Amino acid sequence: MALTNEELQQILSGLSPEEQKALFEKLRQTYGDTPTPQPQPKSTSLTSKVYCCIKCGSVNYKKNGVTAKGLQRYRCKDCNSSWSENYGDSLRYTHLSEDTWKEMLRGFVEELSISKIAKNCDLSTKTVWLAKTKVNQAIMTMYGYSDLFQGTTQADEYYCRAAFKGKRDPEFFIYTLRRMPRHNRNYYEKLEYLQQAGLYDKLKREEPEYLQQLLEEEPKMKRGISNEQICILTLVDETGKLYLEPVSVGRLEKAMAKMKLKPKFTPDESNVLVTDDHNAYNRILYGTKAKHEVVPASKHTNGKYNLAKVNSVHSALSKFMDARAGRVYTTKYLDLNLMLFWWLFKYREYSTEEKAQALFKIMNDEIPDIDLREKVNQVTIDNLQSREITLDTKGEFPKKL
């Protein structure tokens, strides 16, 4: 049985100085000199992400030991500030391990539902949703809508229904959208919903016919393109370069098409924009020297021009936004989710593991551009939750939900 510390102390205290010295020498010969273990920086093949002081910007800094977890620390020689290697990392305050993050990222790449990823990672759906939204915002910050298009480019619109998943305010549905929330409720459940919200008496007094409509009719989806749908404008060229952005509620208007598409083309006579016969595209590239070729709705081609590539993108987008698979994207964050689709399309030739690793590098701040890295780091949960809707709502609902 091993001796306790107290028993060892008693034995040592009973030895003379000469005996203690002899014991120490014998132990040294037997076991050698074994120094006290010290924390070591995490081994990594990557170079340090630290370029300057995080407070004053000075490049006059030095190493200053390691953290309890083995991360390198630094101290500025000018302002005396200290910080660790992972200061400002997008992953620093998530309290999730690297393995958990990579498992989530694989789920995002494979387009799994939030609930499925949460189950696989043993996390709450809220945690996974916040992580995914932060990833989407990081992609938006890094890439945005900066691509320019040359050669033959196809344009078309894709429409999806406006979604307000997570919105709990009854007045928003009853007075702004003029309908009940889309949940299966019988007459008495609707009545109870309005009474609990404190709206029943007010509606009975001020709008009795509307109240009767709410109670007796089921919320119906408007057919065709309506103010309940979001227009996603799409461009794709011969090389597969892609632009897609939710731009407005309802049908695409000419002013919006011109504002969004004209800056995407450099002045070049060889550029060709191929669209359907929607009037919104007429003469929107005037001044860019680009040609406009129209494919009539009654035909699939116009000579050598067609809309096959953009239709293929929309087919993939339909699968990405498949409500039956649990992928319903609220309108407030639709642009961010479409940026993830754009990124996956851009790197579609990469394997799942390669794409997950690339996303992890973005979230782990392994970005060469210091200014861009700072922008990614400035994204907080409060920023995401308080953000405004970016598309033109045409007054159908407020931009801030």
CSV table of N, CA, C and O in Angstrom, one decimal, residues 178-190 210-222 228:
chain,number,residue,atom,x,y,z
A,178,ARG,N,-52.6,40.3,-41.1
A,178,ARG,CA,-54.0,40.1,-41.3
A,178,ARG,C,-54.4,38.7,-41.5
A,178,ARG,O,-55.2,38.3,-42.3
A,179,ARG,N,-53.9,37.8,-40.6
A,179,ARG,CA,-54.2,36.4,-40.6
A,179,ARG,C,-53.8,35.8,-39.3
A,179,ARG,O,-53.0,36.4,-38.5
A,180,MET,N,-54.3,34.6,-39.0
A,180,MET,CA,-53.8,33.8,-37.9
A,180,MET,C,-52.5,33.2,-38.2
A,180,MET,O,-52.1,32.9,-39.3
A,181,PRO,N,-51.7,32.9,-37.2
A,181,PRO,CA,-50.5,32.1,-37.4
A,181,PRO,C,-50.8,30.8,-38.0
A,181,PRO,O,-51.9,30.2,-37.8
A,182,ARG,N,-49.9,30.3,-38.9
A,182,ARG,CA,-50.3,29.1,-39.7
A,182,ARG,C,-50.0,27.8,-38.8
A,182,ARG,O,-49.0,27.1,-39.0
A,183,HIS,N,-50.9,27.6,-37.9
A,183,HIS,CA,-50.9,26.3,-37.1
A,183,HIS,C,-52.3,25.8,-37.2
A,183,HIS,O,-53.3,26.5,-37.4
A,184,ASN,N,-52.4,24.5,-37.1
A,184,ASN,CA,-53.7,23.8,-37.1
A,184,ASN,C,-54.5,24.1,-35.8
A,184,ASN,O,-54.1,23.6,-34.8
A,185,ARG,N,-55.5,24.9,-35.9
A,185,ARG,CA,-56.3,25.2,-34.8
A,185,ARG,C,-57.8,25.1,-35.2
A,185,ARG,O,-58.2,25.6,-36.2
A,186,ASN,N,-58.6,24.5,-34.3
A,186,ASN,CA,-60.0,24.5,-34.5
A,186,ASN,C,-60.6,25.8,-34.0
A,186,ASN,O,-59.9,26.7,-33.5
A,187,TYR,N,-61.9,25.9,-34.2
A,187,TYR,CA,-62.6,27.2,-33.8
A,187,TYR,C,-62.3,27.6,-32.4
A,187,TYR,O,-62.0,28.8,-32.1
A,188,TYR,N,-62.4,26.7,-31.5
A,188,TYR,CA,-62.3,27.0,-30.0
A,188,TYR,C,-60.8,27.3,-29.7
A,188,TYR,O,-60.6,28.1,-28.8
A,189,GLU,N,-59.9,26.7,-30.4
A,189,GLU,CA,-58.5,27.0,-30.1
A,189,GLU,C,-58.1,28.4,-30.6
A,189,GLU,O,-57.3,29.1,-30.0
A,190,LYS,N,-58.7,28.7,-31.8
A,190,LYS,CA,-58.5,30.1,-32.3
A,190,LYS,C,-59.1,31.1,-31.3
A,190,LYS,O,-58.5,32.2,-31.0
A,210,TYR,N,-64.1,40.9,-39.5
A,210,TYR,CA,-62.8,40.3,-39.6
A,210,TYR,C,-62.6,39.2,-38.5
A,210,TYR,O,-62.0,38.2,-38.8
A,211,LEU,N,-63.1,39.5,-37.3
A,211,LEU,CA,-63.1,38.5,-36.3
A,211,LEU,C,-63.7,37.2,-36.7
A,211,LEU,O,-63.2,36.1,-36.5
A,212,GLN,N,-64.9,37.3,-37.3
A,212,GLN,CA,-65.6,36.1,-37.8
A,212,GLN,C,-64.8,35.3,-38.8
A,212,GLN,O,-64.7,34.1,-38.8
A,213,GLN,N,-64.1,36.1,-39.7
A,213,GLN,CA,-63.3,35.5,-40.7
A,213,GLN,C,-62.1,34.8,-40.1
A,213,GLN,O,-61.8,33.6,-40.5
A,214,LEU,N,-61.5,35.3,-39.1
A,214,LEU,CA,-60.4,34.7,-38.4
A,214,LEU,C,-60.8,33.4,-37.8
A,214,LEU,O,-60.0,32.4,-37.8
A,215,LEU,N,-62.0,33.4,-37.2
A,215,LEU,CA,-62.4,32.2,-36.4
A,215,LEU,C,-62.9,31.1,-37.3
A,215,LEU,O,-62.7,29.9,-37.0
A,216,GLU,N,-63.6,31.4,-38.4
A,216,GLU,CA,-64.2,30.4,-39.2
A,216,GLU,C,-63.5,30.0,-40.4
A,216,GLU,O,-63.7,28.9,-41.0
A,217,GLU,N,-62.5,30.8,-40.9
A,217,GLU,CA,-61.8,30.4,-42.1
A,217,GLU,C,-60.4,30.0,-41.8
A,217,GLU,O,-59.7,30.5,-40.9
A,218,GLU,N,-59.9,29.0,-42.5
A,218,GLU,CA,-58.5,28.6,-42.4
A,218,GLU,C,-57.6,29.6,-43.2
A,218,GLU,O,-58.0,30.0,-44.2
A,219,PRO,N,-56.4,29.9,-42.6
A,219,PRO,CA,-55.5,30.7,-43.3
A,219,PRO,C,-55.1,30.1,-44.7
A,219,PRO,O,-54.6,29.0,-44.7
A,220,LYS,N,-55.4,30.8,-45.7
A,220,LYS,CA,-55.1,30.2,-47.1
A,220,LYS,C,-53.9,30.8,-47.7
A,220,LYS,O,-53.6,32.0,-47.5
A,221,MET,N,-53.1,30.0,-48.4
A,221,MET,CA,-52.0,30.4,-49.1
A,221,MET,C,-52.4,31.1,-50.4
A,221,MET,O,-53.2,30.5,-51.2
A,222,LYS,N,-52.0,32.3,-50.7
A,222,LYS,CA,-52.3,32.9,-51.9
A,222,LYS,C,-51.6,32.2,-53.1
A,222,LYS,O,-50.4,31.9,-53.0
A,228,GLU,N,-47.1,37.5,-50.2
A,228,GLU,CA,-46.7,36.5,-49.3
A,228,GLU,C,-45.4,35.7,-49.7
A,228,GLU,O,-45.0,34.8,-49.1
